[in-house]
Coordinates of C-alpha atoms in Angstrom, one line a residue:
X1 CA 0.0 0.0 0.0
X2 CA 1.1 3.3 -1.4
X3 CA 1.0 6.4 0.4
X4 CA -0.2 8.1 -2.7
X5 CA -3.2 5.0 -2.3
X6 CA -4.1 5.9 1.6
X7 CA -6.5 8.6 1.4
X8 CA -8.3 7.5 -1.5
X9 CA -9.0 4.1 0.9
X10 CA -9.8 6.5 3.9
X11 CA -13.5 5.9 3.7
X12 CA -13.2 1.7 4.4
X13 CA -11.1 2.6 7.3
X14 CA -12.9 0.5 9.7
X15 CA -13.6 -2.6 7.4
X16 CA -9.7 -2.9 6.7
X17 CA -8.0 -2.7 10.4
X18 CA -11.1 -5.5 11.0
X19 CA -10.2 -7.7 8.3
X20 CA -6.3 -7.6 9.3
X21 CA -7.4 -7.9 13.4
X22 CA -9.4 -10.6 12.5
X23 CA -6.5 -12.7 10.9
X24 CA -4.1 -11.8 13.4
X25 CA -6.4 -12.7 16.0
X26 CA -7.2 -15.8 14.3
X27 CA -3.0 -16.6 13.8
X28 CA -2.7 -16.1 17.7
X29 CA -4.9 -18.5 18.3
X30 CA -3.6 -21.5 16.1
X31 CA -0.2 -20.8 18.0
X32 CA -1.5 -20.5 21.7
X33 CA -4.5 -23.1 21.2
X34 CA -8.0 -23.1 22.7
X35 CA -6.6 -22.4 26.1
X36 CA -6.2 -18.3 24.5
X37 CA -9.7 -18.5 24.1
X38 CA -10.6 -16.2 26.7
X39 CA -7.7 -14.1 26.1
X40 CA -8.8 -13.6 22.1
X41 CA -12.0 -12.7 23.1
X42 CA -11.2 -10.2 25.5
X43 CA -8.8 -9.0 22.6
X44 CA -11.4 -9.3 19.9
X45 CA -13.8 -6.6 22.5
X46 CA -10.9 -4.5 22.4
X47 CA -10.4 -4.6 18.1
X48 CA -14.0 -4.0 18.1
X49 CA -13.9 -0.6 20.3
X50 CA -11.2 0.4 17.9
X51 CA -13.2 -0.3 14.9
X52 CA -16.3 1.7 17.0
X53 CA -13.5 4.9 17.4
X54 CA -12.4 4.6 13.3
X55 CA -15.7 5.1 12.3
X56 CA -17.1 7.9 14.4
X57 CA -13.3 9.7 14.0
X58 CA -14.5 9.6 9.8
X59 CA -15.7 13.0 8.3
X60 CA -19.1 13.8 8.3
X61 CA -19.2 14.0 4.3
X62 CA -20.5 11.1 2.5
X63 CA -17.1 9.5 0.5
X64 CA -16.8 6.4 -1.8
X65 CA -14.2 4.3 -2.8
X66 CA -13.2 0.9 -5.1
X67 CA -15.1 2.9 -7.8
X68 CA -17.5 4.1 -6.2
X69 CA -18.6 0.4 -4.8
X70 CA -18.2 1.2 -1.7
X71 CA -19.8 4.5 0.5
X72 CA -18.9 5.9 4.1
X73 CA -22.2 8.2 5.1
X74 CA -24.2 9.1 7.9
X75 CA -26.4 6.5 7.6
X76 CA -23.6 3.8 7.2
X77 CA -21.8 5.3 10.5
X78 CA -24.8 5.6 12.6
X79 CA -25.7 1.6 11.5
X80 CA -22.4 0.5 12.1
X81 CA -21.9 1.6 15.2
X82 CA -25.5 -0.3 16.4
X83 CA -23.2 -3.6 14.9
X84 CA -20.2 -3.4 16.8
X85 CA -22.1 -2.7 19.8
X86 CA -24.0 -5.2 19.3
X87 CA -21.0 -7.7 18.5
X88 CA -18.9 -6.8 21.4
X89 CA -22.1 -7.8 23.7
X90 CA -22.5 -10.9 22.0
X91 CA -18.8 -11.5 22.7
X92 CA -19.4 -10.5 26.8
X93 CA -22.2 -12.9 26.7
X94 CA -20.5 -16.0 25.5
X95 CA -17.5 -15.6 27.7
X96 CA -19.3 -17.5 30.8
X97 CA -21.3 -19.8 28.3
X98 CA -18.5 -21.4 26.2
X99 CA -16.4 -22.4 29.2
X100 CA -19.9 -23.7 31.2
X101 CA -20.6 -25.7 28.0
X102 CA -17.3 -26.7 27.2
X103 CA -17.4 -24.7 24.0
X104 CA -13.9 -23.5 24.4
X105 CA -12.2 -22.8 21.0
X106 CA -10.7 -19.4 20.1
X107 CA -12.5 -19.4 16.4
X108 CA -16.1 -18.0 18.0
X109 CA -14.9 -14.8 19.0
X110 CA -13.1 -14.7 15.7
X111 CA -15.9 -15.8 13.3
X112 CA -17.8 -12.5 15.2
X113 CA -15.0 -10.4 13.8
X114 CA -15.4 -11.6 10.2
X115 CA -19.1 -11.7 10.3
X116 CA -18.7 -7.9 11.6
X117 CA -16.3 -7.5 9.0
X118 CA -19.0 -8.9 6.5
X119 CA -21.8 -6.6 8.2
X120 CA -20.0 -3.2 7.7
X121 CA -19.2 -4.1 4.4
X122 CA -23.2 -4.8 3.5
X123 CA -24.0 -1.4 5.2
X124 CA -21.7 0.5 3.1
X125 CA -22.6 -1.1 -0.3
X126 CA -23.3 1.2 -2.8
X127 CA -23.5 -1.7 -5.5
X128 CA -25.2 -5.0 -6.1
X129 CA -21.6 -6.9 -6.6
X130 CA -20.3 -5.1 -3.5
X131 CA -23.6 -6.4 -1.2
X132 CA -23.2 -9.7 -2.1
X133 CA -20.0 -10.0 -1.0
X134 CA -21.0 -8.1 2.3
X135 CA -23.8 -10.3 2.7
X136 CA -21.5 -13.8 1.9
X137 CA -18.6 -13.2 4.2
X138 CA -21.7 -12.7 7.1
X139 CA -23.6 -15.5 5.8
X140 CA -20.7 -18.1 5.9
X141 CA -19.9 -16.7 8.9
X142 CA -22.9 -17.5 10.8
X143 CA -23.5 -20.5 9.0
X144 CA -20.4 -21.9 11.2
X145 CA -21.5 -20.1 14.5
X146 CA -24.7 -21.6 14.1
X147 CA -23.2 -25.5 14.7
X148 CA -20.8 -24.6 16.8
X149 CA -21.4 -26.9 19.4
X150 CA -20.4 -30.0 17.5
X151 CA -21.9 -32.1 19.8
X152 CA -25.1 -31.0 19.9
X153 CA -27.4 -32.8 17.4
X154 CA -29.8 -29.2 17.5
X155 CA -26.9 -27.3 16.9
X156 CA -25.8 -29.6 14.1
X157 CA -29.6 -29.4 12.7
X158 CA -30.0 -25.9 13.3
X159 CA -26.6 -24.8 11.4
X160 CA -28.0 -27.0 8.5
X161 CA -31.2 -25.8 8.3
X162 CA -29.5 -22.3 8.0
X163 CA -27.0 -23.2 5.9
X164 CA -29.7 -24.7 2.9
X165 CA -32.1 -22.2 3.6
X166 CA -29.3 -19.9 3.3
X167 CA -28.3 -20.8 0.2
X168 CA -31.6 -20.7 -1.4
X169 CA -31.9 -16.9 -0.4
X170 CA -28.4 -15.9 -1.8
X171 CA -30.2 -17.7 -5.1
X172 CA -33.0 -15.8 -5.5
X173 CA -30.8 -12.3 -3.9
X174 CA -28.7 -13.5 -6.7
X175 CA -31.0 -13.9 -10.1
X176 CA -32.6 -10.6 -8.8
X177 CA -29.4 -8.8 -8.9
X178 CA -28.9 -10.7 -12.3
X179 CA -32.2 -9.5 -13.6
X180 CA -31.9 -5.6 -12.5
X181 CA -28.3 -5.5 -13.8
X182 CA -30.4 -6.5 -17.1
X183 CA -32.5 -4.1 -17.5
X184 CA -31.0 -1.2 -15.7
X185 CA -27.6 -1.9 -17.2
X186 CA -25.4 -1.6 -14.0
X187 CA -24.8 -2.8 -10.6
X188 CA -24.2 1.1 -9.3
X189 CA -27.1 2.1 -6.6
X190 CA -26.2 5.7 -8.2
X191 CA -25.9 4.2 -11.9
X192 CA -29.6 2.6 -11.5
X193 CA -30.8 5.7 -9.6
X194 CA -29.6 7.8 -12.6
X195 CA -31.6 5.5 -15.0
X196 CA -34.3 5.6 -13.6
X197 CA -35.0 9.5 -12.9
X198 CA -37.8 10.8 -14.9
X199 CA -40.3 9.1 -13.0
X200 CA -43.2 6.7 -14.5
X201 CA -43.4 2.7 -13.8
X202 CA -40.6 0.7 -13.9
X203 CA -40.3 -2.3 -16.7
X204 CA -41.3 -5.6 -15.6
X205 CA -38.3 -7.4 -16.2
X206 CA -37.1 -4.4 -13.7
X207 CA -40.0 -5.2 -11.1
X208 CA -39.1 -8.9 -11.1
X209 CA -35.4 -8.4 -10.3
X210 CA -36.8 -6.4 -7.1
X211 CA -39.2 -8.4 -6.1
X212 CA -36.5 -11.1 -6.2
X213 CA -33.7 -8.8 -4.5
X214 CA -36.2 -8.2 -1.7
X215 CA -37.1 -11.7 -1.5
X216 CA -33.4 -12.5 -0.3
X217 CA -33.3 -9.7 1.8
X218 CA -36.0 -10.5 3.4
X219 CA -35.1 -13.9 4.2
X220 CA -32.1 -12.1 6.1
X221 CA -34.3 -10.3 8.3
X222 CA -36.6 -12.7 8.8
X223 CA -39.6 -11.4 7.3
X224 CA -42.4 -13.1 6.6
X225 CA -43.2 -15.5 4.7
X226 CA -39.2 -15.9 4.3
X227 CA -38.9 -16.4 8.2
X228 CA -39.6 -20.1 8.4
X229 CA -35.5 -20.8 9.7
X230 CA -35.8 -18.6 12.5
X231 CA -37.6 -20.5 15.2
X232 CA -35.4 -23.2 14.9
X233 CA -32.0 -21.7 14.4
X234 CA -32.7 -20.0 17.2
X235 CA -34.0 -22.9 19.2
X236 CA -30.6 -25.4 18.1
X237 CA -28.3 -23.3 18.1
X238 CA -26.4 -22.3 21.4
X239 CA -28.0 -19.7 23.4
X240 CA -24.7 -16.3 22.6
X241 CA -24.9 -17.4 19.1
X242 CA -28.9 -17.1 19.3
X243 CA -28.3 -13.8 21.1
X244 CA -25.9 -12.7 18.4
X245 CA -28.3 -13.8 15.2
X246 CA -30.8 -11.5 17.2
X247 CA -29.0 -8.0 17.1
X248 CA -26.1 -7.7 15.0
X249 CA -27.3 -9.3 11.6
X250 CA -30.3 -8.0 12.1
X251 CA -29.4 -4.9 12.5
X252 CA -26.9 -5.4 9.8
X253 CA -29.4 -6.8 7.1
X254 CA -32.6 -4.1 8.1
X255 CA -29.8 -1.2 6.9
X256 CA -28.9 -3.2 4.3
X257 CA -32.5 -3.3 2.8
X258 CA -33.2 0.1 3.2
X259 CA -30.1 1.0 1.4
X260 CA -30.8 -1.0 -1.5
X261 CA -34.6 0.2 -2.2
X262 CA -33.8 3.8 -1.3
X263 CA -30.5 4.4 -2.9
X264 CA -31.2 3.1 -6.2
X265 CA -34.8 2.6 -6.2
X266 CA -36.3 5.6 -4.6
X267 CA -37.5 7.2 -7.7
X268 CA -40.1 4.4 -8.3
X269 CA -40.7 3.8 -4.6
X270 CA -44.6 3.0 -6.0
X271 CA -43.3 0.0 -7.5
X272 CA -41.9 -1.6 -5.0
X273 CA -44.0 0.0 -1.7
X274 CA -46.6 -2.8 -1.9
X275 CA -44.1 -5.5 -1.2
X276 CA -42.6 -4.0 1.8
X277 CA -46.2 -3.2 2.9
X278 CA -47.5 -7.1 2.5
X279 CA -44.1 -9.2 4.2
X280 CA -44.4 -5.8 7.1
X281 CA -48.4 -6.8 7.9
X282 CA -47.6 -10.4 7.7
X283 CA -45.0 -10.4 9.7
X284 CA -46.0 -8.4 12.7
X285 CA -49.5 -10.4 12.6
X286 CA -47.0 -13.6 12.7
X287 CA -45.0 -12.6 15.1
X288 CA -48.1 -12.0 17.3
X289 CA -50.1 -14.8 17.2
X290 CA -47.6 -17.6 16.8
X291 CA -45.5 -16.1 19.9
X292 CA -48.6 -17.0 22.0
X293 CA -48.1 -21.0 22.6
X294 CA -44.2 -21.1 22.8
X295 CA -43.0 -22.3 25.1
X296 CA -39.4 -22.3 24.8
X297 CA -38.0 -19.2 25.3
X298 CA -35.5 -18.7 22.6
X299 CA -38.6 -19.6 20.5
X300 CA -40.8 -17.0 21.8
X301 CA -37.8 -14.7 21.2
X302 CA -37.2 -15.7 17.7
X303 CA -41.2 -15.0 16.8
X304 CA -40.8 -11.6 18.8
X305 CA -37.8 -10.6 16.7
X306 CA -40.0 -11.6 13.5
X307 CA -42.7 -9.2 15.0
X308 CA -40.3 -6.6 15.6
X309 CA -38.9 -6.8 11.8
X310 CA -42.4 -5.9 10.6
X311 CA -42.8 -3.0 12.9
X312 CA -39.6 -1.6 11.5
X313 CA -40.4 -2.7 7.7
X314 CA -42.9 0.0 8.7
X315 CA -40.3 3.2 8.2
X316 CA -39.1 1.3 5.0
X317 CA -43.0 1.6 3.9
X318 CA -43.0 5.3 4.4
X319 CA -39.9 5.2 2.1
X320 CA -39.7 9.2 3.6
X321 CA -36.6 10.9 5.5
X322 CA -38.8 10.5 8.7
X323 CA -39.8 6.6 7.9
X324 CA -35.7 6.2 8.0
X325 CA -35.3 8.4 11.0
X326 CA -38.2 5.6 12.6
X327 CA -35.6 2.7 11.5
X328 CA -32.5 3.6 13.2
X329 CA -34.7 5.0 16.2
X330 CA -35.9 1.0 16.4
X331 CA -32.7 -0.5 15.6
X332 CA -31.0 1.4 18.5
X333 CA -33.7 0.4 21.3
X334 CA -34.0 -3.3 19.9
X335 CA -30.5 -3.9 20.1
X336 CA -31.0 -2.9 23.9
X337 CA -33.9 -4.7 24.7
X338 CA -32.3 -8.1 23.2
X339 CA -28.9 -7.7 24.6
X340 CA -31.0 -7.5 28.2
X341 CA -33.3 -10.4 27.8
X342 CA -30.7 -12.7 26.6
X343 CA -27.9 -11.6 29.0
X344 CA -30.8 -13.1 31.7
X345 CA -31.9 -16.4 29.3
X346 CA -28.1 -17.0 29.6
X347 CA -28.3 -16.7 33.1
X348 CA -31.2 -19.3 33.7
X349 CA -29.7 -22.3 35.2
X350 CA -31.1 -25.3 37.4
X351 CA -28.8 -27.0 39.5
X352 CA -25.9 -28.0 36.7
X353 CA -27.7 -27.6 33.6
X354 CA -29.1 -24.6 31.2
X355 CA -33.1 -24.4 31.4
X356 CA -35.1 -22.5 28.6
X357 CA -38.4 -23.2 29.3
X358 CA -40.9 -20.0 29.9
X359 CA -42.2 -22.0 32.7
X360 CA -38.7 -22.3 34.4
X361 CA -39.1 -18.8 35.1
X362 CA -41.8 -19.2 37.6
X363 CA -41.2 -17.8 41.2
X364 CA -37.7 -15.7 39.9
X365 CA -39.3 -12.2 41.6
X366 CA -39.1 -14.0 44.9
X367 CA -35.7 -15.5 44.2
X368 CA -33.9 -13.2 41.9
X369 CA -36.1 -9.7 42.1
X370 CA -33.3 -8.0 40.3
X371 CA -33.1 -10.1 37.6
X372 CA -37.0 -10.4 37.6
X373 CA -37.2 -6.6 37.4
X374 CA -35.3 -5.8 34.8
X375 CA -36.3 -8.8 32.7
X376 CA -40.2 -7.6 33.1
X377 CA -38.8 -3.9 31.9
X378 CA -37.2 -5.8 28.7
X379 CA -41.2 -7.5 28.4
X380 CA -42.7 -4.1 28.9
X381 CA -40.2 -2.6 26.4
X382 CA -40.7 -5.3 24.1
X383 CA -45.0 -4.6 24.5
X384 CA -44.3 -1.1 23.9
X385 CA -45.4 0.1 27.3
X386 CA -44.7 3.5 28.0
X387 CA -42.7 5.1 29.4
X388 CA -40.1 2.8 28.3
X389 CA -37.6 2.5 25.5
X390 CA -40.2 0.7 23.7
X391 CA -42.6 3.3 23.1
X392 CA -40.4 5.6 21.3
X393 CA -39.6 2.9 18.9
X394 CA -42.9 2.1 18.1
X395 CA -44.3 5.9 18.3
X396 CA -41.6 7.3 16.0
X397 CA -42.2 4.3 13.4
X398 CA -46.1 5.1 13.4
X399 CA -45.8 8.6 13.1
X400 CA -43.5 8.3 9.9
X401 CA -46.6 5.6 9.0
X402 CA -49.5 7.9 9.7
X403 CA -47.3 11.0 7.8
X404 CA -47.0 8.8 4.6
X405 CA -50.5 8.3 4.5
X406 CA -50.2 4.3 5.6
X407 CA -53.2 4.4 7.9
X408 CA -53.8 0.6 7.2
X409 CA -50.6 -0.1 8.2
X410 CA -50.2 1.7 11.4
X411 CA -53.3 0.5 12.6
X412 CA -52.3 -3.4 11.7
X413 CA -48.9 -2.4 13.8
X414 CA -50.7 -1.1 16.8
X415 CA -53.2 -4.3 16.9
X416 CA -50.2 -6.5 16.8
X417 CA -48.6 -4.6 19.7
X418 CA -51.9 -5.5 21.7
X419 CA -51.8 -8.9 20.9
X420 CA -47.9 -9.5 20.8
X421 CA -48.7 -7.8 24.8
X422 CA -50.1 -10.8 25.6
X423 CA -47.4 -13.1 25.6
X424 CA -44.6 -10.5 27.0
X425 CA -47.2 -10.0 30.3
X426 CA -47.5 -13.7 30.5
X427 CA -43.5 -13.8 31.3
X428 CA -44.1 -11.0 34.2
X429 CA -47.1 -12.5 35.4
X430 CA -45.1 -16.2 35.6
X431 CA -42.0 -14.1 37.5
X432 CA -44.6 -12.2 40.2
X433 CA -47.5 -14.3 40.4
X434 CA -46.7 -18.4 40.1
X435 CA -44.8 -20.5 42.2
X436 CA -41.3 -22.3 40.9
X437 CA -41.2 -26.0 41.2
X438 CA -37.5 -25.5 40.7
X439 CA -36.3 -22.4 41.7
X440 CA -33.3 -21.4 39.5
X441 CA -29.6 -21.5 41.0
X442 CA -28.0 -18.2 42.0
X443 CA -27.3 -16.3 38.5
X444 CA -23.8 -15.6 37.2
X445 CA -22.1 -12.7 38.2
X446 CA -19.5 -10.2 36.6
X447 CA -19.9 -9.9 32.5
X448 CA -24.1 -10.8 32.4
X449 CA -24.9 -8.3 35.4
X450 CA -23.1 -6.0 34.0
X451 CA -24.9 -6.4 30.3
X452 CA -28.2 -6.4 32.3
X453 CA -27.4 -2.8 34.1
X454 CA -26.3 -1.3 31.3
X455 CA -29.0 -2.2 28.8
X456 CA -32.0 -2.2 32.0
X457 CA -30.7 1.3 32.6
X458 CA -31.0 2.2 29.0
X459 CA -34.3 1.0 28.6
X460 CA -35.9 2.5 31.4
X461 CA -34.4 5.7 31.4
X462 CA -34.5 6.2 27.8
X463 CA -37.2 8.9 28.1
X464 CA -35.0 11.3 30.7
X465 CA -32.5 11.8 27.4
X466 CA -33.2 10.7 24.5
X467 CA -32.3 13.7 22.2
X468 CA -28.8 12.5 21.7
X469 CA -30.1 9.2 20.1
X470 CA -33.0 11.1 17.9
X471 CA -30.9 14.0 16.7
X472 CA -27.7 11.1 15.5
X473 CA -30.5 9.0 13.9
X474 CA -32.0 12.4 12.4
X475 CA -28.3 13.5 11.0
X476 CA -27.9 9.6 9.5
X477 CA -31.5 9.3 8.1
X478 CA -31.0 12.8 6.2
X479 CA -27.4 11.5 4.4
X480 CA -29.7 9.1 2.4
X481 CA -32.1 11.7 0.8
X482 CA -29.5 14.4 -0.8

């Protein structure tokens, strides 16, 4: 690397001191062997603070780079940020986890790295060749993480079911890009954007390839009806990776999909509105019903986060500057709310084994009342109760509903909050009201309690402060509409 060549990569700062931590990390390993694994993780918390510090340090202008494949924005900062966050919890989590369950082996914390690697890269494509790449080196990533406990025949089923599933959707994500490539005559977001100014309907052959390019997308959210992996992988796989799948992909792959409609689609947002309306409906009225008669936990989590998709599919709906806004205002309070819940899943144990029945939760206010506090301000939260962090997601994402004129819509999200209410009180009321036939062993200490604080705090404080959080999501959703 050239000096003359430095500046001109400036903008993929972040993405290149990840990639290089992430193979020096995973070199330091092979020579000190699983007994590092603590060590690389701690070390792999510390890259990712780094990476958090390279991309706020970047210029607020919005810069490209490998040809203009590749953009650093407001939007891109503000989304990666809500990643690494999200990643270095995920890490935190695990650390008790892997050595309970014998999971010792200093590749997890290092497939986080390249799947973050993979995630920033997916936020910041400004072409259809550059998101596939982002959205492979996450996919393969997690494809791995997902049967990481060899020894587990759920974790072996669950990391298959991914995996085929998986590659299905990069099929479809695939012939879609094929098919718009066709007919607009580049992969550039900006390229297609330009193509398409004037206005009027889009050709069909056009229409196809993004009906097909959100079909793929949607499958890495989890949207309805492309959700039909999540349960499952959620269920088998173990219970940090579960809470990883949760928030940083997630979070990840929701940017992701509002890059790629807005950036080089936005001109014929009429053509493609009606999609994002249906799999949004569907999969909040999923998420709501089908939560009900869980009763695994990681299950009832995996339908909530399929509920909570469709709320946020909402913003993408409006397809406005304030729909946007309403995104990153979810993504931010989501990524709380799941750290929390799963920091205390991971902390459910009976006697010397992990429980995650809802049931096993009986009686823990009269054993644990911290833990049951916080963990019924995550369900309130989740419900949308106010005055928690909750509400404010929800309110911002119907206002930019109700402002675009998607009354249908907001109404539909608000009925599924009522419903979806239902099985986030039935957790509280198990905690408060029912007795435990097996209470559940004193909770782990140090790295959860700490994730707990920080993320109960958050959410139930949110309303004292939250102007920071609304004017950064405000500056990132504005770098999308020029």
């Amino acid at each position: 690397m050239t000096a003359s060549t430095m500046p001109v990569l400036a903008p993929a700062y972040p993405e290149i001191w990840l990639a290089l931590a992430s193979m020096a990390l995973l070199i330091f390993g092979v020579f000190r062997g699983d007994g590092s694994t603590r060590l690389v993780a701690w070390l792999a918390i510390v890259v990712l603070a780094i990476t958090v510090l390279l991309v706020v340090l970047q210029p607020d202008a919005t810069e490209t780079t490998f040809g203009g494949m590749f953009i650093a924005d407001g939007f891109g900062r503000f989304a990666k940020i809500l990643i690494l966050l999200g990643s270095a919890f995920s890490i935190v989590l695990s650390l008790g986890y892997i050595r309970y369950e014998r999971m010792e082996r200093f590749e997890y914390p290092v497939l986080i790295l390249l799947a973050s690697t993979g995630m920033l890269m997916m936020v910041s494509a400004n072409d259809l060749i550059a998101l596939y790449l982002g959205l492979e080196l996450q996919s393969l990533s997690l494809y791995v993480m997902a049967a990481f406990k060899r020894d587990s025949g759920r974790a072996t089923e669950a990391g298959l079911k991914y995996f085929v599933l998986g590659a299905l959707s990069s099929g479809m994500l695939l012939y879609g890009c094929s098919m718009i490539y066709g007919f607009a005559g580049s992969t550039s977001f900006p390229l297609i954007a330009q193509a398409l100014t004037g206005g009027g309907s889009a050709s069909i052959g056009l229409v196809v390839g993004i009906v097909f390019l959100c079909a793929g997308l949607a499958f890495k959210v989890s949207a309805v009806p492309f959700h039909m992996w999540t349960p499952d992988v959620y269920e088998g796989s173990p219970t940090p990776v579960t809470a990883f799948f949760a928030v940083a992909p997630k979070v990840a792959a929701m940017a992701l999909f509002v890059r790629a409609l807005l950036s080089p689609f936005g001109e014929i947002a009429h053509d493609w509105q009606q999609i994002v309306i249906v799999i949004s409906a569907l999969s909040m009225l999923l998420g709501a019903f089908a939560a009900i008669a869980q009763s695994n936990i990681k299950r009832l989590m995996a339908y909530s986060s399929i509920g909570h998709v469709g709320y946020a599919l909402i913003g993408l709906a409006a397809g406005t500057e304030e729909g946007v806004r309403g995104i990153l205002i979810y993504l931010a309070i989501y990524l709380a709310m799941n750290v929390g819940t799963f920091a205390i899943i991971l902390s459910m144990r009976q006697k010397d084994r992990m429980v995650e029945g809802v049931q096993d939760l009986a009686g823990l206010a009269k054993t644990h009342p911290g833990m049951a506090l916080l963990l019924a301000a995550f369900m309130f939260s989740l419900a949308g109760v106010p005055p928690l962090a909750g509400f404010f997601g929800k309110f911002y994402i119907f206002m930019a509903a109700i402002n675009a004129q998607l009354y249908v819509l907001a109404v539909l999200g608000v009925l599924s909050s009522v419903v979806g209410a239902y099985y986030y009180l039935r957790v509280v009321k198990l905690m408060y009201f029912d007795e435990a036939a097996e209470p559940l062993a004193k909770p782990v200490r140090g790295e959860l309690g700490a994730v707990m604080t920080v993320t109960g705090l958050f959410t139930i404080l949110f309303f004292v402060m939250p102007g920071p959080l609304l004017a950064a999501a405000q500056t990132a959703a504005k770098s999308l509409f020029p």
